[in-house]
Coordinates of C-alpha atoms in Angstrom, one line a residue:
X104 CA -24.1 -159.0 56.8
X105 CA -23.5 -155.7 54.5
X106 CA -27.1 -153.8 53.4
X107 CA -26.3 -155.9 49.8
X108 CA -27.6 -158.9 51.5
X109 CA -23.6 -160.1 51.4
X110 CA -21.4 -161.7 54.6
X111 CA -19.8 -164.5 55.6
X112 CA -20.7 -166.6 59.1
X113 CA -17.3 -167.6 60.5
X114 CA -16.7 -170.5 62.5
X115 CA -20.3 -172.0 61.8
X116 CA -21.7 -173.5 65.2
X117 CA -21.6 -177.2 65.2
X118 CA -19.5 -178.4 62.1
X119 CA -16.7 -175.2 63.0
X120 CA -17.0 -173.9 58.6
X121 CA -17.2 -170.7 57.4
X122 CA -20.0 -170.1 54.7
X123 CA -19.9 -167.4 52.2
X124 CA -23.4 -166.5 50.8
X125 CA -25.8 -163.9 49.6
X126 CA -29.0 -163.6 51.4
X127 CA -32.1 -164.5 49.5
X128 CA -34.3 -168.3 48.1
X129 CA -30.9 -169.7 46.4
X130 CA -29.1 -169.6 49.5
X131 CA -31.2 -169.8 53.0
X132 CA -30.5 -173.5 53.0
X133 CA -26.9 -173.1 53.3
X134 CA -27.9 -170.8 56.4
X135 CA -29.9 -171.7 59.2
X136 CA -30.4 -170.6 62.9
X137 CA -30.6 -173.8 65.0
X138 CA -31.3 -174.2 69.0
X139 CA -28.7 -175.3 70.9
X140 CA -31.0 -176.6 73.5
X141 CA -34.0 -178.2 71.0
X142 CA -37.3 -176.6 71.6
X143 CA -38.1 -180.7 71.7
X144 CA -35.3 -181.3 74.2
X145 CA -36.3 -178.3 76.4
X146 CA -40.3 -179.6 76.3
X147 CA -39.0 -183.1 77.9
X148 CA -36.8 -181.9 80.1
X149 CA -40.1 -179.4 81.6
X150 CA -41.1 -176.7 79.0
X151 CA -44.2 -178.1 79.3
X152 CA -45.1 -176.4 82.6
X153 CA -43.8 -173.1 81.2
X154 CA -46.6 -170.2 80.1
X155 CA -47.3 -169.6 76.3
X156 CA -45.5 -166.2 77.1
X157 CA -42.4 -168.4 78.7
X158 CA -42.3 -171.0 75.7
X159 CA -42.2 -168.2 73.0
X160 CA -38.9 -166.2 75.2
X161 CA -36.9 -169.6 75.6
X162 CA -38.1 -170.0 71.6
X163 CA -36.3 -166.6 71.2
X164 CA -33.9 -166.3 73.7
X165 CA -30.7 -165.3 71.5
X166 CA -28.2 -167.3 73.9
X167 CA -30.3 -170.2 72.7
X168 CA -29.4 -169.2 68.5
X169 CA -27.0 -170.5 66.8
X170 CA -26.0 -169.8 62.6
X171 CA -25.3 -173.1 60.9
X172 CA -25.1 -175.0 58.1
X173 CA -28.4 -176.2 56.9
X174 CA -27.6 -180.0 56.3
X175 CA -26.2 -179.9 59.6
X176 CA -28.8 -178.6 61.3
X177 CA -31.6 -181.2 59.3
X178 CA -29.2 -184.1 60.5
X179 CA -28.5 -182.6 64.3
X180 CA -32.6 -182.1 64.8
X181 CA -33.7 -182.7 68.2
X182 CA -30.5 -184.0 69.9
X183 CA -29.1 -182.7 72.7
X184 CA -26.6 -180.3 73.6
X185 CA -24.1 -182.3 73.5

């Protein structure tokens, strides 16, 4: 993204689009940063037992992120992986 708030996000994770937008309230729907791994997924599958310290780096971890598009991020949710 340029200083202008301007950029594009090729080959958007799940749905494989490109989205053109301006950063800012009119378009951070278009743009969101999903988990690949759902924060809900990872809690079942043992999260629980991690530390408040180890919850919040697997909340972060940047191999987890993924840029998307926003309505298909609301409609993946907590699926898995997969």
């Amino acid at each position: 993204m340029s200083e202008d708030g301007h950029g594009s996000a090729p080959e958007f994770g799940w749905a494989g689009t490109t989205i053109h937008f301006v950063r800012g309230p009119a378009t951070s729907s278009d743009v969101q940063i999903d988990h690949v791994v759902s924060l809900g997924n990872t809690w079942i599958t043992g999260a629980w037992s991690l530390s408040q310290d180890q919850r919040v780096e697997l909340a972060h971890d940047p191999l987890n992120l993924l840029a998307v598009d926003g309505p298909t991020h609301q409609a993946r949710s907590d699926k898995p992986a997969n």
